[in-house]
Amino acid sequence: MPALSVRNLTMTFIERNLFTDVSFDVEDKDKVGFIGANGVGKTTLFKIINGEISPVSGTVSFAKNTKVGYMEQHACNNPAVTVFNELLSVFDYLMDMENEIAQLTAEIDRGADNLDSLVERQTALIERFESLDGLTYRSRTRSALIGLGFSESDFEMPVGNLSGGQRSKLCLAKLLLSQSNMLLLDEPTNHLDIDAVNWLEGFLKDFKGSMIIISHDRYFLDNVTNKTIELEHNRAMCYKGAYSEFIKKKEAYNESIKSKYENDLKEIKRIEGIVEQQKRWNQAHNYITAASKQKEADRIKAQLVAPDSELETMRMHFVPRCESGNDVLICRGISKSFDDKKLFDNVDLHIRKGERVFILGANGCGKTTLFKILTGKYPQDKGEYDYGANVMVGYFDQMQQNLDLSKTAIDEIWDSFPNMTQTEVRSALASFLFKGEEVFKPLSKMSGGERARVSLLKLMLKGGNLLLLDEPTNHLDASSREELEKTLLDYSGTLLIISHDRYFINKIADRILVLSQDGVKEYLGNYDYYVEHMTTDKVEAVKDNQGKKEKPVNDYFLQKQRQSEERKRQTKLKKAEEEIERLDFEIANLQELLASDEVAADYEKLIELTNQLESLQQQQEEQYEIWEEMLE
């Protein structure tokens, strides 16, 4: 039996039919990408599978021992609990077992009367504790937090102090570490930077159960899933393969349906022509032939399958109002800090006409802040920037702060471009899928995707020749992202884009800049090129730095200071190497002890040595960080 079997689900919502007779199976260890346009009912289907709401008709059944995990079940509702303890609560069952084992051990040491039964119970509990990976649950907790972008300093932060994005990441971590063997993941890459998404991909690839993932992140789906289900035209279609393979199969399927439909129409027309001809001859045998041919035409008509009409997508066309000079933007030594936190220092940029440049970097490194400096919303601490001749900047703000939420869609556009006629405004809105009464919908009641479309429309109408786009694909479904990609590939102006959408980056980028506290590092290619070269470049940079010779300086004291700093660096580097080697030796000895029969039979010793091992491994990680810092 499949892990999950969905049969003939039908759901309506306020006189609107979301989907009809949806059926599919999820086998054990299947990793399914669940895709479709915004608003088609994907999250509603998740809620039906999870038992939160009931369908109009249809059934959902699970194989025996299937435990479903859904992110909303793992909400973080206690604001006073620390981040680490909130995630650790997923392992309450292991901590309860740990406490019971300790109590049993104490009773056995006191020489209780029922010694045999206590020892039997203790042995059974220890075996079960180990089979559930009880020896590593604390290290798994720490690994998940770090993997999803939490720093060590965040571990003791109260949950109530977390941002919305951090809280979502913590809920995701709780779901991933739960005992569920079927995961329902609704947009799990939201709020994650590229490093965290890479960690999540690795975790899900190694996950032993099955999962269904709602996502518009096409690169993520390609890396994780082996099956795709698309919800479109109120029904579900299943395809073997990840997103890119699904696109090819869907196109081939649609083309075959269209071709057969056109051929069937031609055949019906040909046969009905024969029928008319036979009737005109007005002989008895002609009527018999006509009746036979009409039955053949009717049979084809009965089996006729018309291809689905293509879903409407945005029609975008970005055209610069004027042409810029060859040097579009030059930044020299831009630096920015907030209070005592340095975001970046010494940022140098040279953006040329027609380039498509992406800025990458971890969440919080200052990418959006850099854009706000370049648009005059924030002052820089140091440095300067200049735009070239005839440069007209268009800015897409991922927070959509350029929208007045008290206005309707039509007023937002018309007030921004008062020279347009009502017909022109409504036509422009229609090209971005706002039709009829939808143009009078207040922005405050719109979804994130709808607001993103309004922002993109304003950007298009402005006609800038340099577009600063901050996460433009957030809130857009796959078809809208593909339309945006086509538009930007045809755009004759210059692009500077912040994005975590690796599929999008791969299609558009001809240059990547990685922002860090020390400035930017350049990669002359798309995302795949960046991944391929970043490790090599880092190693080469280390070698270059080690090989560089100090330039002669006139200032004697400055030269002495540099020599002193270099001696300190070498001393720290050597000390870190020695410490890593020492810890390696101790870790190896401990691991050998843990594998021995003597320790395996002594629970208290087992726990003590395991805690020592975790402490040594953490110390070693810290020494590796020092070693890498000294190399750089």
XYZ file of C-alpha atoms in Angstrom:
632
model
C 0.000 0.000 0.000
C 1.286 3.535 -0.766
C 2.313 5.720 2.170
C -0.486 8.118 1.104
C -3.444 7.470 -1.179
C -5.670 10.378 -2.284
C -8.846 9.485 -4.153
C -11.331 11.746 -5.945
C -10.919 14.822 -3.728
C -13.246 17.682 -4.606
C -13.212 21.041 -2.826
C -15.170 24.260 -3.289
C -14.753 27.545 -1.476
C -17.464 30.233 -1.483
C -19.010 29.120 -4.786
C -15.565 28.706 -6.334
C -14.434 25.248 -7.381
C -10.820 24.757 -6.300
C -10.321 21.216 -7.621
C -12.345 18.198 -8.714
C -11.643 14.440 -8.486
C -7.987 14.852 -7.512
C -6.298 11.459 -7.134
C -2.655 10.497 -6.598
C -0.408 8.176 -4.600
C 2.765 8.907 -2.651
C 4.955 5.859 -2.255
C 7.330 5.238 0.627
C 10.454 7.463 0.206
C 8.833 9.489 -2.602
C 9.875 13.139 -2.649
C 7.072 14.929 -4.484
C 7.112 18.489 -5.795
C 3.581 19.941 -5.624
C 3.254 22.919 -7.953
C 0.643 25.218 -9.451
C -0.245 28.875 -9.785
C -0.946 30.960 -6.686
C -4.496 30.460 -5.436
C -5.272 27.100 -7.096
C -5.682 25.328 -3.740
C -2.325 23.697 -2.942
C -2.304 24.714 0.733
C -6.002 23.778 1.024
C -5.148 20.287 -0.243
C -2.404 20.058 2.412
C -4.933 20.948 5.101
C -7.267 18.204 3.839
C -4.452 15.630 3.880
C -3.550 16.752 7.400
C -7.171 16.461 8.565
C -7.614 20.144 9.381
C -10.514 20.610 6.956
C -12.901 18.222 5.207
C -13.340 17.988 1.432
C -16.706 18.109 -0.332
C -16.028 14.527 -1.421
C -13.187 12.053 -1.706
C -10.896 10.172 0.667
C -7.392 10.377 2.123
C -5.792 7.218 3.522
C -2.366 6.417 4.958
C -0.337 3.262 5.286
C 0.008 1.806 8.769
C 2.594 3.581 10.973
C 2.606 6.728 8.792
C 3.079 9.839 10.922
C 2.382 13.094 9.085
C 4.353 16.241 9.941
C 3.056 19.668 8.879
C 4.833 22.899 9.727
C 1.809 24.566 11.332
C 1.691 21.729 13.890
C 5.103 22.823 15.157
C 4.356 26.442 16.022
C 6.571 28.146 18.622
C 4.040 29.437 21.144
C 6.110 29.958 24.302
C 7.914 33.328 23.976
C 10.014 32.836 27.128
C 11.701 29.582 26.058
C 15.151 29.848 24.485
C 15.671 28.954 20.825
C 17.779 25.894 21.694
C 15.319 24.552 24.276
C 12.345 25.173 21.971
C 13.917 22.989 19.315
C 15.131 20.487 21.899
C 11.489 20.009 22.989
C 11.030 17.920 19.832
C 13.045 15.271 21.698
C 10.965 15.314 24.908
C 10.381 11.581 24.496
C 14.162 10.977 24.478
C 14.726 13.230 27.493
C 11.963 11.347 29.357
C 13.687 8.052 28.539
C 17.020 9.527 29.620
C 15.553 10.566 32.981
C 13.944 7.177 33.515
C 17.221 5.388 32.734
C 18.997 7.604 35.287
C 16.328 6.830 37.916
C 16.593 3.099 37.229
C 20.375 3.284 37.492
C 20.101 5.029 40.873
C 17.662 2.376 42.163
C 19.934 -0.444 40.962
C 22.944 1.182 42.683
C 20.934 1.360 45.938
C 20.324 -2.401 45.687
C 16.521 -2.400 45.351
C 14.629 -5.629 46.018
C 13.313 -6.120 42.460
C 16.804 -5.885 40.972
C 16.238 -8.300 38.068
C 13.170 -6.486 36.745
C 14.905 -3.103 37.119
C 17.950 -4.278 35.172
C 15.699 -5.782 32.491
C 13.778 -2.522 32.179
C 17.024 -0.496 32.105
C 18.534 -2.684 29.380
C 15.404 -2.454 27.223
C 15.273 1.334 27.620
C 18.967 1.782 26.765
C 18.561 -0.338 23.619
C 15.519 1.663 22.544
C 17.228 4.970 23.416
C 20.209 4.065 21.234
C 18.018 2.780 18.368
C 16.266 6.182 18.304
C 19.669 7.944 18.014
C 19.319 9.216 21.560
C 23.067 9.635 21.884
C 23.126 12.389 19.253
C 19.891 14.345 19.732
C 21.607 17.393 21.225
C 24.193 17.565 18.451
C 21.413 17.143 15.853
C 19.563 20.059 17.468
C 22.648 22.239 17.247
C 23.385 21.162 13.661
C 19.843 22.003 12.497
C 19.962 25.486 14.043
C 23.346 26.319 12.536
C 22.350 24.828 9.174
C 19.269 27.044 8.997
C 21.254 30.184 9.719
C 21.126 30.612 13.521
C 24.364 31.668 15.185
C 25.621 30.296 18.508
C 24.650 33.598 20.128
C 21.034 33.041 19.009
C 20.715 29.751 20.935
C 19.920 31.441 24.265
C 17.660 34.095 22.745
C 13.997 33.908 23.878
C 11.648 32.783 21.110
C 9.605 35.951 21.674
C 12.559 38.057 20.444
C 12.780 36.315 17.068
C 11.773 37.996 13.829
C 8.999 36.473 11.732
C 11.553 34.895 9.396
C 13.583 33.429 12.283
C 10.435 32.020 13.895
C 9.499 30.347 10.594
C 12.964 28.798 10.397
C 12.660 27.494 13.952
C 9.261 25.931 13.183
C 10.805 24.313 10.099
C 13.643 22.913 12.238
C 11.092 21.431 14.687
C 9.275 19.755 11.809
C 12.481 18.353 10.315
C 13.594 16.854 13.640
C 10.161 15.478 14.555
C 9.503 11.754 14.313
C 7.275 12.254 11.277
C 7.963 9.921 8.355
C 5.829 11.925 5.918
C 6.518 15.653 5.678
C 4.166 18.245 4.203
C 6.406 21.237 3.415
C 4.706 24.474 2.316
C 7.282 26.853 0.781
C 10.121 25.640 3.072
C 12.774 27.830 1.402
C 11.009 31.086 2.308
C 13.217 33.237 4.603
C 16.285 31.068 3.889
C 19.472 32.330 2.292
C 21.357 30.187 -0.233
C 23.593 28.501 2.377
C 20.565 27.499 4.469
C 18.724 26.202 1.385
C 21.770 24.098 0.504
C 21.742 22.638 4.027
C 17.996 21.925 3.775
C 18.489 20.186 0.433
C 21.119 17.907 1.972
C 18.845 17.102 4.923
C 15.864 16.258 2.707
C 17.949 14.136 0.330
C 19.033 12.021 3.329
C 15.515 11.895 4.832
C 14.318 8.278 4.940
C 10.582 8.958 4.754
C 8.340 10.498 2.094
C 7.401 14.130 1.565
C 5.276 16.504 -0.490
C 6.771 19.959 -1.086
C 4.847 23.036 -2.209
C 7.456 25.336 -3.722
C 8.110 27.814 -6.521
C 11.870 27.313 -6.069
C 12.603 25.387 -9.254
C 16.306 24.780 -8.542
C 15.378 23.355 -5.106
C 12.727 21.077 -6.642
C 15.217 19.813 -9.223
C 17.711 18.952 -6.480
C 15.300 17.234 -4.073
C 12.235 15.720 -5.780
C 11.715 12.593 -7.885
C 8.040 13.131 -8.772
C 5.938 16.191 -9.649
C 2.216 16.813 -9.168
C 0.730 19.889 -10.824
C -2.616 21.335 -9.776
C -4.041 23.145 -12.799
C -7.481 23.584 -14.412
C -9.073 22.206 -11.195
C -7.376 18.821 -11.505
C -4.055 17.173 -10.660
C -1.611 15.634 -13.123
C 1.274 13.415 -11.957
C 4.652 13.152 -13.672
C 7.750 11.114 -12.853
C 10.801 13.324 -12.431
C 11.721 16.684 -10.922
C 10.667 20.127 -12.149
C 12.801 20.442 -15.303
C 11.845 16.938 -16.440
C 8.191 17.696 -15.654
C 8.293 20.804 -17.897
C 9.564 18.740 -20.833
C 6.977 15.985 -20.292
C 4.146 18.471 -19.861
C 5.054 20.289 -23.077
C 5.238 16.983 -24.967
C 1.896 15.842 -23.503
C 0.156 19.140 -24.332
C 1.576 19.071 -27.849
C 0.288 15.529 -28.402
C -3.195 16.473 -27.128
C -3.246 19.545 -29.374
C -2.037 17.576 -32.413
C -4.603 14.803 -31.917
C -7.393 17.348 -31.421
C -6.514 19.174 -34.646
C -6.236 15.901 -36.577
C -9.583 14.709 -35.173
C -11.260 17.976 -36.238
C -9.856 17.568 -39.746
C -11.113 13.978 -39.886
C -14.602 14.988 -38.666
C -14.723 17.725 -41.320
C -13.607 15.267 -44.021
C -16.182 12.637 -43.021
C -19.023 15.147 -42.739
C -18.094 16.374 -46.216
C -18.608 12.834 -47.486
C -21.973 12.671 -45.657
C -23.171 15.862 -47.345
C -22.011 14.597 -50.714
C -23.828 11.268 -50.289
C -27.032 13.043 -49.286
C -26.906 15.231 -52.406
C -26.797 12.165 -54.665
C -30.201 11.221 -53.182
C -30.026 7.444 -53.767
C -31.011 4.784 -51.273
C -27.539 3.308 -51.039
C -26.124 6.831 -50.627
C -28.283 7.366 -47.525
C -26.991 4.090 -46.067
C -23.384 5.237 -46.693
C -24.146 8.696 -45.243
C -25.641 7.183 -42.068
C -22.597 4.917 -41.615
C -20.164 7.821 -42.078
C -22.171 10.034 -39.701
C -21.859 7.347 -37.004
C -18.087 7.357 -37.557
C -17.970 11.169 -37.222
C -20.148 11.041 -34.075
C -17.842 8.434 -32.534
C -14.801 10.687 -33.062
C -16.735 13.677 -31.669
C -17.649 11.696 -28.544
C -13.983 10.934 -27.889
C -12.765 14.415 -28.806
C -10.492 15.952 -26.136
C -9.919 19.671 -26.514
C -6.552 20.963 -25.197
C -6.739 23.085 -22.069
C -6.627 26.792 -22.659
C -3.322 28.244 -21.515
C -3.438 29.976 -18.148
C -3.138 33.730 -18.341
C 0.249 35.097 -17.375
C 1.577 38.618 -16.978
C 2.548 40.359 -20.203
C 5.614 42.412 -19.366
C 7.825 44.460 -21.641
C 10.469 46.677 -20.041
C 11.607 49.404 -22.440
C 14.072 52.103 -21.295
C 12.929 55.657 -22.063
C 16.483 56.586 -23.021
C 19.898 55.014 -23.469
C 22.530 55.376 -20.751
C 26.244 55.870 -21.125
C 28.644 52.925 -21.001
C 29.565 53.481 -17.332
C 26.274 53.035 -15.477
C 27.274 52.884 -11.799
C 30.607 53.263 -10.003
C 30.966 52.738 -6.225
C 34.217 53.442 -4.392
C 34.815 52.259 -0.830
C 31.181 52.207 0.324
C 30.884 51.225 4.015
C 27.902 50.910 6.351
C 27.386 50.001 10.009
C 24.389 50.124 12.333
C 25.386 50.859 15.935
C 28.285 48.483 16.635
C 27.446 46.057 13.830
C 29.483 46.408 10.656
C 27.491 45.297 7.601
C 30.097 45.847 4.890
C 33.247 47.819 4.226
C 35.126 48.975 1.149
C 32.499 47.990 -1.439
C 33.729 48.761 -4.955
C 31.382 48.300 -7.927
C 31.672 49.099 -11.615
C 28.462 48.301 -13.497
C 28.529 48.749 -17.258
C 25.760 49.238 -19.790
C 23.830 46.068 -20.651
C 25.272 43.932 -17.835
C 23.102 41.568 -15.766
C 24.757 41.517 -12.338
C 23.531 39.640 -9.257
C 24.469 40.372 -5.638
C 24.553 37.318 -3.365
C 25.312 36.977 0.320
C 24.000 35.596 3.593
C 20.845 37.036 5.147
C 21.741 40.147 7.122
C 24.962 40.925 5.235
C 23.528 44.240 3.973
C 22.411 43.603 0.390
C 19.119 45.510 0.782
C 20.916 48.222 2.768
C 23.333 48.686 -0.143
C 20.362 49.183 -2.490
C 18.852 51.720 -0.097
C 22.153 53.618 -0.132
C 22.201 53.574 -3.940
C 18.626 54.913 -4.050
C 19.329 57.663 -1.503
C 17.185 56.197 1.289
C 20.178 55.569 3.604
C 23.456 57.515 3.903
C 26.709 55.577 3.608
C 29.281 55.853 6.396
C 32.216 56.131 3.995
C 32.857 56.074 0.269
C 30.967 57.476 -2.677
C 28.994 56.386 -5.712
C 28.182 57.984 -9.065
C 25.688 57.171 -11.785
C 26.750 57.612 -15.408
C 25.265 59.819 -18.109
C 21.495 59.567 -18.683
C 21.026 56.804 -16.085
C 17.377 56.434 -14.973
C 17.043 54.130 -11.941
C 14.043 51.836 -11.415
C 13.879 50.195 -7.960
C 11.869 47.101 -6.984
C 11.600 46.984 -3.188
C 11.029 43.461 -1.823
C 9.237 44.992 1.193
C 6.964 46.910 -1.239
C 7.294 50.112 0.763
C 6.818 52.090 -2.441
C 3.122 51.131 -2.408
C 0.405 53.098 -0.600
C -1.697 50.331 0.962
C -4.637 52.698 1.479
C -5.112 52.947 -2.314
C -6.715 50.654 -4.855
C -4.692 49.131 -7.705
C -6.026 51.622 -10.271
C -5.406 54.642 -8.007
C -1.850 53.496 -7.200
C -0.967 53.349 -10.894
C -2.920 56.430 -11.991
C -1.521 58.612 -9.177
C 2.006 57.522 -10.071
C 1.469 58.180 -13.803
C -1.186 60.948 -14.014
C -0.623 61.596 -17.738
C -2.028 58.186 -18.647
C -5.693 57.912 -19.663
C -8.099 55.639 -17.785
C -8.116 53.274 -20.748
C -4.306 53.111 -20.736
C -4.197 52.487 -16.984
C -6.811 49.711 -17.147
C -5.092 48.142 -20.142
C -1.765 48.145 -18.282
C -3.393 46.599 -15.210
C -5.048 43.943 -17.386
C -1.651 42.941 -18.783
C -0.645 42.242 -15.158
C -3.832 40.169 -14.563
C -5.940 42.861 -12.855
C -9.243 42.850 -14.737
C -12.806 44.022 -14.157
C -13.552 44.790 -10.517
C -10.070 43.604 -9.474
C -8.644 47.037 -10.391
C -10.630 48.519 -7.470
C -9.235 46.057 -4.916
C -7.375 47.848 -2.079
C -3.673 47.025 -1.900
C -4.103 46.344 1.834
C -6.295 43.323 0.984
C -3.996 41.938 -1.708
C -1.692 38.947 -1.347
C 2.071 39.342 -1.539
C 1.997 38.086 -5.119
C -0.647 40.615 -6.178
C 1.304 43.494 -4.636
C 4.453 42.269 -6.372
C 2.598 42.495 -9.704
C 1.569 46.103 -8.963
C 5.189 46.970 -8.092
C 6.457 45.335 -11.289
C 3.882 47.254 -13.336
C 5.020 50.565 -11.823
C 8.598 49.580 -12.586
C 7.720 48.793 -16.203
C 5.834 52.062 -16.727
C 8.694 54.135 -15.285
C 10.970 53.054 -18.149
C 14.279 53.047 -16.261
C 17.476 51.967 -17.981
C 19.050 50.632 -14.733
C 16.845 48.295 -12.702
C 17.707 47.605 -9.056
C 15.628 44.520 -8.247
C 15.522 43.276 -4.635
C 14.211 39.681 -4.590
C 11.805 40.231 -7.522
C 10.703 36.571 -7.710
C 9.507 36.401 -4.099
C 5.726 35.837 -4.039
C 5.632 34.964 -7.767
C 4.524 31.515 -8.918
C 6.584 29.511 -11.414
C 4.824 30.765 -14.562
C 5.164 34.416 -13.447
C 8.847 33.848 -12.675
C 9.368 32.418 -16.153
C 7.587 35.393 -17.724
C 9.808 37.767 -15.725
C 12.888 35.842 -16.877
C 11.891 36.173 -20.546
C 11.230 39.890 -20.065
C 14.590 40.578 -18.406
C 16.474 38.555 -21.025
C 14.910 40.816 -23.693
C 15.552 44.010 -21.679
C 18.094 46.323 -23.336
C 19.019 48.200 -20.146
C 21.244 47.243 -17.197
C 20.300 44.944 -14.299
C 21.572 44.841 -10.710
C 19.621 42.165 -8.821
C 19.504 40.697 -5.307
C 18.111 37.158 -5.350
C 18.185 33.761 -3.644
C 16.384 32.133 -6.603
C 19.175 30.001 -8.066
C 17.172 28.941 -11.135
C 16.505 32.635 -11.863
C 20.165 33.539 -11.281
C 21.312 30.775 -13.629
C 19.085 32.034 -16.438
C 19.824 35.753 -16.145
C 23.254 36.388 -14.613
C 26.393 37.131 -16.560
C 28.246 38.266 -13.418
C 27.883 37.540 -9.684
C 29.104 39.695 -6.795
C 29.233 38.105 -3.334
C 28.842 40.695 -0.560
C 30.529 40.238 2.823
C 31.816 42.456 5.624
C 35.052 43.005 3.700
C 33.518 44.064 0.378
C 32.590 42.107 -2.763
C 34.078 39.107 -4.545
C 33.428 38.801 -8.286
C 32.529 35.693 -10.337
C 32.199 36.084 -14.114
C 29.307 33.707 -14.798
C 25.974 32.382 -13.579
C 25.143 30.491 -10.366
C 26.526 27.132 -11.518
C 29.799 28.865 -12.442
C 29.882 30.523 -9.009
C 29.357 27.195 -7.177
C 32.058 25.546 -9.290
C 34.633 28.287 -8.772
C 34.035 29.708 -5.303
C 35.959 26.946 -3.486
C 38.813 27.013 -5.984
C 39.009 30.793 -5.863
C 39.079 30.752 -2.081
C 41.985 28.297 -2.013
C 43.860 30.326 -4.634
C 43.225 33.522 -2.689
C 44.705 31.909 0.436
C 47.795 30.836 -1.533
C 48.123 34.305 -3.041
C 47.931 35.927 0.377
C 50.526 33.540 1.772
C 52.812 34.182 -1.194
C 52.575 37.935 -1.139
C 55.678 39.807 0.001
C 55.459 42.925 2.043
C 56.101 46.001 -0.064
C 58.917 48.211 1.202
C 57.592 51.106 3.229
C 59.256 54.273 4.335
C 57.511 54.305 7.677
C 59.703 52.184 9.958
C 57.065 51.857 12.677
C 54.372 50.791 10.207
C 56.661 48.079 8.883
C 57.394 46.837 12.416
C 53.673 46.805 13.214
C 52.953 44.678 10.151
C 55.744 42.268 11.051
C 54.369 41.977 14.568
C 50.844 41.288 13.290
C 52.182 38.634 10.915
C 54.064 36.922 13.777
C 50.875 36.924 15.856
C 48.920 35.470 12.939
C 51.483 32.701 12.405
C 51.521 31.945 16.140
C 47.709 31.682 16.271
C 47.707 29.560 13.113
C 50.294 27.147 14.540
C 48.493 26.992 17.887
C 45.173 26.233 16.167
C 46.815 23.464 14.096
C 48.336 21.909 17.226
C 45.042 22.145 19.082
C 43.129 20.536 16.151
C 45.668 17.674 16.119
C 45.384 17.191 19.909
C 41.581 17.175 19.757
C 41.683 14.704 16.853
C 43.662 12.306 19.061
C 41.278 12.701 22.016
C 38.172 12.320 19.813
C 39.573 9.127 18.263
C 40.267 7.679 21.732
C 36.780 8.537 22.957
C 35.135 7.037 19.881
C 37.129 3.839 20.445
C 35.982 3.743 24.083
C 32.329 4.302 23.079
C 32.537 1.329 20.729
C 33.794 -1.008 23.476
C 31.500 -3.617 25.094
C 32.454 -2.435 28.571
C 31.160 1.110 28.019
C 28.082 -0.062 26.092
C 26.951 -1.941 29.225
C 27.480 1.076 31.515
C 24.786 3.671 30.775
C 26.184 6.416 33.017
C 29.644 6.015 31.501
C 28.082 6.053 28.037
C 26.314 9.356 28.712
C 29.423 10.877 30.291
C 31.660 9.932 27.354
C 29.064 11.083 24.800
C 28.881 14.510 26.446
C 32.696 14.676 26.451
C 32.734 13.773 22.761
C 30.233 16.555 21.903
C 32.325 19.046 23.879
C 35.541 18.044 22.112
C 33.901 18.201 18.678
C 32.593 21.687 19.448
C 36.063 22.786 20.595
C 37.520 21.408 17.377
C 34.963 23.332 15.257
C 35.984 26.523 17.061
C 39.659 25.837 16.354
C 38.894 25.205 12.679
C 37.146 28.612 12.536
C 40.245 30.278 14.055
C 42.490 28.385 11.627
C 40.416 29.487 8.604
C 40.345 33.077 9.864
C 44.141 33.134 10.252
C 44.596 31.702 6.753
C 42.388 34.422 5.273
